[in-house]
CSV table of C-alpha atoms in Angstrom, one decimal:
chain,number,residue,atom,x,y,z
A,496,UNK,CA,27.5,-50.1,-12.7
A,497,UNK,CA,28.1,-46.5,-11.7
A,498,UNK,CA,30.7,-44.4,-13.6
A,499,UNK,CA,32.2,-43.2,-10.7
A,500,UNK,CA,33.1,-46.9,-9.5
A,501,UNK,CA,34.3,-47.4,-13.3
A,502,UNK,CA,37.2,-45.1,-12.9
A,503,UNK,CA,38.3,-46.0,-9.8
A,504,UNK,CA,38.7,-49.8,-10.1
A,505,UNK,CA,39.2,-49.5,-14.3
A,506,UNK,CA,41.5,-52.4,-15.3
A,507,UNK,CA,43.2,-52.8,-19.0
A,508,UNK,CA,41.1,-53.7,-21.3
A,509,UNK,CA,43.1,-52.0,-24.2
A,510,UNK,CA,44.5,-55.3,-26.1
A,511,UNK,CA,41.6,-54.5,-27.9
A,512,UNK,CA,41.8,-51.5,-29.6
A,513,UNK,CA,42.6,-52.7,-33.5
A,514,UNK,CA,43.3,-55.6,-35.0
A,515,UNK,CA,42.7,-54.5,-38.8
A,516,UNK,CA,44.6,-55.4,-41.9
A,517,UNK,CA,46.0,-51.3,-43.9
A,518,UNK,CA,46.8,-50.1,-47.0
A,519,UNK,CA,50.5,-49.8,-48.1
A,520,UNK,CA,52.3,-46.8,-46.0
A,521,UNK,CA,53.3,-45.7,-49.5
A,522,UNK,CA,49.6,-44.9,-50.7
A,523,UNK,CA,49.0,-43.2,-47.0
A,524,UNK,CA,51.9,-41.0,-47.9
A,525,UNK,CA,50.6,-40.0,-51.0
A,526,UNK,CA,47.5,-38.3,-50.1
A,527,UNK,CA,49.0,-36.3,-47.4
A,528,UNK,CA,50.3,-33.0,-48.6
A,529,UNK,CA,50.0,-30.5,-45.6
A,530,UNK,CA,50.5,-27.1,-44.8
A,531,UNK,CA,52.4,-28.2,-41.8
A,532,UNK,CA,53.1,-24.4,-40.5
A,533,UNK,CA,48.8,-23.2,-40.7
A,534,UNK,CA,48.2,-26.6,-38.5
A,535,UNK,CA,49.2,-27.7,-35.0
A,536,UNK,CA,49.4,-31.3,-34.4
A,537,UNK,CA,46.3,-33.3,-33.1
A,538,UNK,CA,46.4,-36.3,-31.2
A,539,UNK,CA,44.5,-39.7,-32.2
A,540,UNK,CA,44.6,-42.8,-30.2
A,541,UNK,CA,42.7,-46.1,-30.9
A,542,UNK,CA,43.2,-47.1,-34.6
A,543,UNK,CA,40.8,-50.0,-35.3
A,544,UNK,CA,38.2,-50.3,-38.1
A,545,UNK,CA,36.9,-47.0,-37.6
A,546,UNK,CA,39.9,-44.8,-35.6
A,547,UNK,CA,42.6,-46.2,-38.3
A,548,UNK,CA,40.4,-44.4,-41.8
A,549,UNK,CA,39.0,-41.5,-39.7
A,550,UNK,CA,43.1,-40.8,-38.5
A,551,UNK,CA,43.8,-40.7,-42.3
A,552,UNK,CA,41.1,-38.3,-42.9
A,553,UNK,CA,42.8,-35.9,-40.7
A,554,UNK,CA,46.1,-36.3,-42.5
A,555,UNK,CA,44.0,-35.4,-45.6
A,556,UNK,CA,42.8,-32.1,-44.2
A,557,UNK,CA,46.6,-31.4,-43.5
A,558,UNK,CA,46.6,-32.3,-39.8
A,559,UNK,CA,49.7,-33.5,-38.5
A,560,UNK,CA,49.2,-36.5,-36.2
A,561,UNK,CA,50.3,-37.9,-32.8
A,562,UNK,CA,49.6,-41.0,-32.7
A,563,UNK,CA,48.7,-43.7,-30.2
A,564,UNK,CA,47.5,-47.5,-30.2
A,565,UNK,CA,48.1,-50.5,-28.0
A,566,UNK,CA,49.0,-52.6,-30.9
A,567,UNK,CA,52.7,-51.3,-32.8
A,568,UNK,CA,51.6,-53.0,-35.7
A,569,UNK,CA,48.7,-50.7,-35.9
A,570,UNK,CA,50.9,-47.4,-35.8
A,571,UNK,CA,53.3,-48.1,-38.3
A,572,UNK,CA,52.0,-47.0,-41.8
A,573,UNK,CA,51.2,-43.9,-39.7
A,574,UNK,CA,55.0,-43.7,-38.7
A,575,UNK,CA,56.2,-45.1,-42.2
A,576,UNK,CA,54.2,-41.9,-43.6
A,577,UNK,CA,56.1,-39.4,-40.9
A,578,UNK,CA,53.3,-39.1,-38.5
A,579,UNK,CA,54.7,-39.3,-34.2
A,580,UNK,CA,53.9,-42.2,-32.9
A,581,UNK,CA,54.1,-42.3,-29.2
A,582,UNK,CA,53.9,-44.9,-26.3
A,583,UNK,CA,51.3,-44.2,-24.3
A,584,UNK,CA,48.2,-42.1,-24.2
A,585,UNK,CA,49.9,-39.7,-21.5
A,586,UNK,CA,53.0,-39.3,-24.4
A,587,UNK,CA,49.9,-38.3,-26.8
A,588,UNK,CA,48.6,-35.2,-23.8
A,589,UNK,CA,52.1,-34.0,-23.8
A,590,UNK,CA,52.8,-33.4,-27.3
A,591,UNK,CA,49.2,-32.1,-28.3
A,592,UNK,CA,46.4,-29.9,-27.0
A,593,UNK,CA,44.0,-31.0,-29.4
A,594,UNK,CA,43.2,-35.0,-29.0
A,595,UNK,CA,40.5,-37.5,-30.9
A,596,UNK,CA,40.1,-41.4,-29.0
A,597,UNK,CA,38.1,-43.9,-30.9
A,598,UNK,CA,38.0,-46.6,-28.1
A,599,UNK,CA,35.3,-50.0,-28.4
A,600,UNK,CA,34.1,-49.5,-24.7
A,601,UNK,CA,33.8,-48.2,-21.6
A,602,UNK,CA,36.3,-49.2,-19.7
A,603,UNK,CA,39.0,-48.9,-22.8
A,604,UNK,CA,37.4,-45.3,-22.8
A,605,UNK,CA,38.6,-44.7,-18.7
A,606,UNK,CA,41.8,-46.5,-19.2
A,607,UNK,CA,42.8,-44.0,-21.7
A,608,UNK,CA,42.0,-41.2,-20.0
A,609,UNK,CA,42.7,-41.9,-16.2
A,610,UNK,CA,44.7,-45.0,-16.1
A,611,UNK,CA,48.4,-44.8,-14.8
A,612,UNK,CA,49.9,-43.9,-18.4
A,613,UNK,CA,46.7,-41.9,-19.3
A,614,UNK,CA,45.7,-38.5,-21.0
A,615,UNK,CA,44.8,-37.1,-17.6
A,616,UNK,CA,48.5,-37.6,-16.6
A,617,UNK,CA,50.1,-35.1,-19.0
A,618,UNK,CA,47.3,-33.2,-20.3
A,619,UNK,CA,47.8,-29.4,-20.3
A,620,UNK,CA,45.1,-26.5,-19.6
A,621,UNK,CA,43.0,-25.6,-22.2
A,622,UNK,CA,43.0,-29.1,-23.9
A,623,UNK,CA,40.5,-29.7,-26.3
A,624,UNK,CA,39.8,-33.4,-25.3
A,625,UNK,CA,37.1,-35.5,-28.0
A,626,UNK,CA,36.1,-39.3,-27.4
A,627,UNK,CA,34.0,-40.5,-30.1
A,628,UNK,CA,34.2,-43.9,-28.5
A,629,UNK,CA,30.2,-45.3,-28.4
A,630,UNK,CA,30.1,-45.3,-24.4
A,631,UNK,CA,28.0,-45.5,-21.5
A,632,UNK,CA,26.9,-41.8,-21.5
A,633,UNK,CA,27.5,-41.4,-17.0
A,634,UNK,CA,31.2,-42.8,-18.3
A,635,UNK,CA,31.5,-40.1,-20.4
A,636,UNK,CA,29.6,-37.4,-17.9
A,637,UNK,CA,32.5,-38.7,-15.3
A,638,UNK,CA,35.0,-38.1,-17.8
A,639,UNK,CA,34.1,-34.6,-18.3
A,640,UNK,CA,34.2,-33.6,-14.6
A,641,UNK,CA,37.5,-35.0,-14.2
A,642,UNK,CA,38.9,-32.9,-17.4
A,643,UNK,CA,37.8,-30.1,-16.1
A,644,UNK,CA,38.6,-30.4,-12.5
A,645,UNK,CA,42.3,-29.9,-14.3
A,646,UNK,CA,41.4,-26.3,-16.4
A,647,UNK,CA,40.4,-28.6,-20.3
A,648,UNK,CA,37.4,-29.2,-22.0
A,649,UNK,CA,36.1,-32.8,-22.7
A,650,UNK,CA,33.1,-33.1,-25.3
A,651,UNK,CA,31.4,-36.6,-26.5
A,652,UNK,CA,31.4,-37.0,-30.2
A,653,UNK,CA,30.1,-40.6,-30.9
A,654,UNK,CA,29.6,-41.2,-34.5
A,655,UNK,CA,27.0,-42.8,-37.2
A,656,UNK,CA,27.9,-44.2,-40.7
A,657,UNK,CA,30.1,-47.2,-40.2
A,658,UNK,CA,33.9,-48.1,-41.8
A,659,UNK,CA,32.1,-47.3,-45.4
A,660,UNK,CA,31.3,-43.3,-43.8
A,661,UNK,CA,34.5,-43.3,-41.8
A,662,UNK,CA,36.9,-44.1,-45.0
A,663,UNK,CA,34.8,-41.5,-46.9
A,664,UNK,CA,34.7,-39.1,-44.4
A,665,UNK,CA,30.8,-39.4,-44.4
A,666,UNK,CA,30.3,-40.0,-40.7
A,667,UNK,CA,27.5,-38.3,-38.8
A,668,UNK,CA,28.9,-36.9,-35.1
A,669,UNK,CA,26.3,-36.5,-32.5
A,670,UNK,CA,28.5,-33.9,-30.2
A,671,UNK,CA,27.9,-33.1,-26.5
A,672,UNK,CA,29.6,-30.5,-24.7
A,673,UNK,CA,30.2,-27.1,-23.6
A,674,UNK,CA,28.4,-25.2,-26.6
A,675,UNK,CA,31.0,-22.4,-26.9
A,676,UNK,CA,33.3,-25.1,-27.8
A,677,UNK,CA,31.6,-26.7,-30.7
A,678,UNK,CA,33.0,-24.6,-32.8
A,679,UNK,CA,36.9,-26.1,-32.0
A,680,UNK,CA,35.5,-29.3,-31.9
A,681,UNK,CA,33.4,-29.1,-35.5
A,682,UNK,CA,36.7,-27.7,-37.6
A,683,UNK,CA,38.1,-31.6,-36.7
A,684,UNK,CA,35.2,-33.6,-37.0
A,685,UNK,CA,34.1,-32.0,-40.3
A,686,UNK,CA,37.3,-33.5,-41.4
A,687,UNK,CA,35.7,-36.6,-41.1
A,688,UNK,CA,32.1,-36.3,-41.4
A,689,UNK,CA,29.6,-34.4,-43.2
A,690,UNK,CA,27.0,-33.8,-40.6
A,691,UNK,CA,28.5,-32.5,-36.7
A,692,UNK,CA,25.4,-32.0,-34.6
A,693,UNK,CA,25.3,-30.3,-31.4
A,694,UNK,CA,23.2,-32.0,-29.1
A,695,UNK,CA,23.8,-30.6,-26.0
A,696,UNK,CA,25.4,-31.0,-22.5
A,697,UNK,CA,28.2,-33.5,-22.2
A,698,UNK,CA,26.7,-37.2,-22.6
A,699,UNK,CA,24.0,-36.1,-25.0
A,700,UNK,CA,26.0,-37.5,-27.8
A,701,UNK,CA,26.4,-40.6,-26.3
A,702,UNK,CA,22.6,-40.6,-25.2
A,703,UNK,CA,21.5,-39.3,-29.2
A,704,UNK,CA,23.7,-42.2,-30.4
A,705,UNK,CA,22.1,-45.1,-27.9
A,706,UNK,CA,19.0,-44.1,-29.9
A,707,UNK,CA,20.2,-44.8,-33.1
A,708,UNK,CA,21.7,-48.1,-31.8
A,709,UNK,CA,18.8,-49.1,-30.2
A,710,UNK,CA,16.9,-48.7,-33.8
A,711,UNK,CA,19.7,-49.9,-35.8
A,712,UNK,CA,19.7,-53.1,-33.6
A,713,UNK,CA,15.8,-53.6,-34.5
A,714,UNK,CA,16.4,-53.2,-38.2
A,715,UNK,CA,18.6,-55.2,-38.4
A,716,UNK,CA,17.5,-58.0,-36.8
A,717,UNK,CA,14.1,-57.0,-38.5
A,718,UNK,CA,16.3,-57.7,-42.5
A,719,UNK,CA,18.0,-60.5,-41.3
A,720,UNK,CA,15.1,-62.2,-39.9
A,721,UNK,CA,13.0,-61.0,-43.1
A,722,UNK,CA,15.7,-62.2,-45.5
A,723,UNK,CA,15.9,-65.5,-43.9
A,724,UNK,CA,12.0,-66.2,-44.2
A,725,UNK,CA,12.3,-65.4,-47.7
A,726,UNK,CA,15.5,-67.2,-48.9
A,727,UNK,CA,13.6,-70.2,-47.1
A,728,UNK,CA,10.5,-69.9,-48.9
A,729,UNK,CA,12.7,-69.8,-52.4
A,730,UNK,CA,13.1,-66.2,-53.0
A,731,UNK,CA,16.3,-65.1,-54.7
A,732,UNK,CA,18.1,-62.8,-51.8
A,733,UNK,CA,19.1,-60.2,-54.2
A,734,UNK,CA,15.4,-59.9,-55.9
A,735,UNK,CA,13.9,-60.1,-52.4
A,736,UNK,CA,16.2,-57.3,-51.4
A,737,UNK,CA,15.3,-55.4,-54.1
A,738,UNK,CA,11.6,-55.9,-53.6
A,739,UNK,CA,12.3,-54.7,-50.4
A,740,UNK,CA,14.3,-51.6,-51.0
A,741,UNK,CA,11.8,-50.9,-53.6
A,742,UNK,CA,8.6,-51.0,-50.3
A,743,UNK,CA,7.6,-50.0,-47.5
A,744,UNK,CA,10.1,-52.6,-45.2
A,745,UNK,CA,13.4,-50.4,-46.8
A,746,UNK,CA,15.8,-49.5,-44.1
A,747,UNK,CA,19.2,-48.5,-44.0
A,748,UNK,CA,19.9,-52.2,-43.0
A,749,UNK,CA,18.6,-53.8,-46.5
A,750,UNK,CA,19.7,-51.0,-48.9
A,751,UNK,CA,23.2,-50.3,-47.2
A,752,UNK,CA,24.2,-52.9,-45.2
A,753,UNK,CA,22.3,-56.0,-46.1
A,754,UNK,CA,23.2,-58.4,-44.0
A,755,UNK,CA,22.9,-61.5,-46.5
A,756,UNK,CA,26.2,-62.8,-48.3
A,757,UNK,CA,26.4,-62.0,-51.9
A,758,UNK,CA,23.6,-59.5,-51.9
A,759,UNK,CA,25.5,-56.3,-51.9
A,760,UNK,CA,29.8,-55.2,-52.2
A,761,UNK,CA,31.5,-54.0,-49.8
A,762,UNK,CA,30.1,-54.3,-46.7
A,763,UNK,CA,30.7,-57.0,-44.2
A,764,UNK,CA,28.2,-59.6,-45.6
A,765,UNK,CA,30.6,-59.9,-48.7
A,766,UNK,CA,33.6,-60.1,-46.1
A,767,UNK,CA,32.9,-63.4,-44.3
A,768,UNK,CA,31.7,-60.8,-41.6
A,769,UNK,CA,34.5,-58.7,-41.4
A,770,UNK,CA,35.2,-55.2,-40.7
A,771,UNK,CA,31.9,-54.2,-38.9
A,772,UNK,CA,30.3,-53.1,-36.1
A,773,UNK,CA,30.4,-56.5,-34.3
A,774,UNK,CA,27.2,-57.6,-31.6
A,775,UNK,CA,29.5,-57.2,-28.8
A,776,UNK,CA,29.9,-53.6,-29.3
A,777,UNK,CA,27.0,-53.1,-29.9
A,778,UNK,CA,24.6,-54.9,-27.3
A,779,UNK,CA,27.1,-52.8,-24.1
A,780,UNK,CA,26.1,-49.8,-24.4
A,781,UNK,CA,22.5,-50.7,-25.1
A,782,UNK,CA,22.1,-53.0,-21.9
A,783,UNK,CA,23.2,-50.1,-19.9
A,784,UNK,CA,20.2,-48.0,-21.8
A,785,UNK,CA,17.8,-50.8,-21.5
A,786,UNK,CA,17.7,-50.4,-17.4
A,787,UNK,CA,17.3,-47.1,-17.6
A,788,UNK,CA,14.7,-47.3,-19.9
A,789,UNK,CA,12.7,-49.9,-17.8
A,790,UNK,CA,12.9,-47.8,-14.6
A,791,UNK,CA,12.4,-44.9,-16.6
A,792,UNK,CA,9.0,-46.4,-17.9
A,793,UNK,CA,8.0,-49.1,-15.8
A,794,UNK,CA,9.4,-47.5,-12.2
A,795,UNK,CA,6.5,-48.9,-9.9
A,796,UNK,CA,7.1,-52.7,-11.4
A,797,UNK,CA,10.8,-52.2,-11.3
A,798,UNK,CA,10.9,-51.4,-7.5
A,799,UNK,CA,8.2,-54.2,-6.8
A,800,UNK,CA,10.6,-56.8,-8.6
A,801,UNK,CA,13.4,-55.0,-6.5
């Protein structure tokens, strides 16, 4: 489906933006001693698995927040710990130039932007506008031309690591964008990740990022499939992960994130499944890539079966 049609007939999809369980607002509070006066106030909306630890992050580095989410319940250990918590993304444009959405697709992505309560309704020249939402990259190339139709910068800034990176401020951005603006753009994501990359023009992010989700999709059904076979052939999971990590099968998928219960702590295996990049999420954005790829590769069988 074409961006363009995207933001014109984009319909709410933003019931689901977080639905996570937080610390105490009390142990949020404590880690954020600011130099209020040396930092202007950045805008965050979308506070789910990954938005939610990455928003903290800022408040570590001393950044006050505006903050935004469809769900109050979502908002409120930012506003128990003094942060501005605002009722729409338009609200968020008007009280901050600088602005971070962590949105799970698409259309979540254009809502927030151009819907009727949206960035693009208050946003003010000169904005510094970041989505590190995991998107269709023509969605975000659409985005861009609309931002600056209005005198602001857009730049996609998907990111790598999962919740584990994004609490430790680990993540890995993949930035696309007006290159004399990286430089902006890199003082807030370094907040929250060790590695910013500049990839290129706007949607290059989001095009470096398909990559990696293409690959992390194979691995991973690649480990799961490999555990399975070997639990079922009366290997202990933990020694055959260790075997594995140990070879030449090792992957980020069996000595990270190993997708067997009881293996590994703390990652969603160990959580009944919870807290991670779901399937969903993930297999969007890569059936939009996997048309392009095919007519890309195979463009004289393509327009036969057309």
């Amino acid at each position: 489906m074409a961006a363009s049609f995207w933001l014109r007939g984009a319909a709410s999809g933003l019931r689901y933006w977080s639905r996570r369980q937080r610390p105490a607002a009390a142990s949020l509070a404590a880690v954020c001693s600011r130099s209020m006066a040396s930092k202007t106030p950045v805008g965050f909306i979308g506070l789910g698995n990954m938005g939610n630890p990455m928003a903290k992050n800022l408040m570590k580095h001393g950044y006050p927040l505006v903050i935004y989410d469809v769900f109050p319940d979502a908002c409120k250990e930012f506003r128990e710990a003094g942060e501005q918590v605002v009722s729409s993304p338009a609200d968020v444009a008007e009280k901050a130039d600088r602005i971070i959405t962590m949105l799970p697709t698409s259309m979540n992505a254009i809502e927030a932007y151009s819907g009727a309560n949206g960035i693009l309704k208050e946003m003010k020249k000169g904005s510094l506008l970041i989505d590190s939402s995991t998107i269709d990259p023509s969605v975000s190339k659409e985005l861009a031309k609309e931002v600056e139709k209005m005198g602001a910068v857009f730049m996609d800034a998907p990111v790598s690591g999962g919740v584990g990176a994004a609490r430790s401020g680990n993540l890995t951005f993949m930035v696309g964008g007006v290159e004399e603006e990286f430089a902006a753009a890199k003082e807030l994501l370094s907040c929250m990740g060790s590695n910013v990359v500049y990839c290129g023009a706007v949607g290059t992010g989001q095009a470096a990022k398909i990559c990696n989700n293409m690959l992390l999709a194979i691995s991973m059904i690649g480990t799961a499939e490999a555990m399975n076979l070997g639990i079922r052939l009366g290997l202990d999971p933990k020694l055959l992960a260790k075997i594995l990590n140990m070879s030449s099968g090792r992957c980020w998928s069996s000595d990270t994130y190993n997708p067997v219960p009881g293996v590994m702590d703390g990652v969603p295996s160990a959580n009944n499944y919870q807290g991670g990049f779901g399937t969903t999420l993930m297999a969007k954005p890569l059936s939009g890539i996997l048309g392009f790829v095919l007519v890309s590769v195979f463009p004289r069988t393509v327009s036969i079966e057309q």
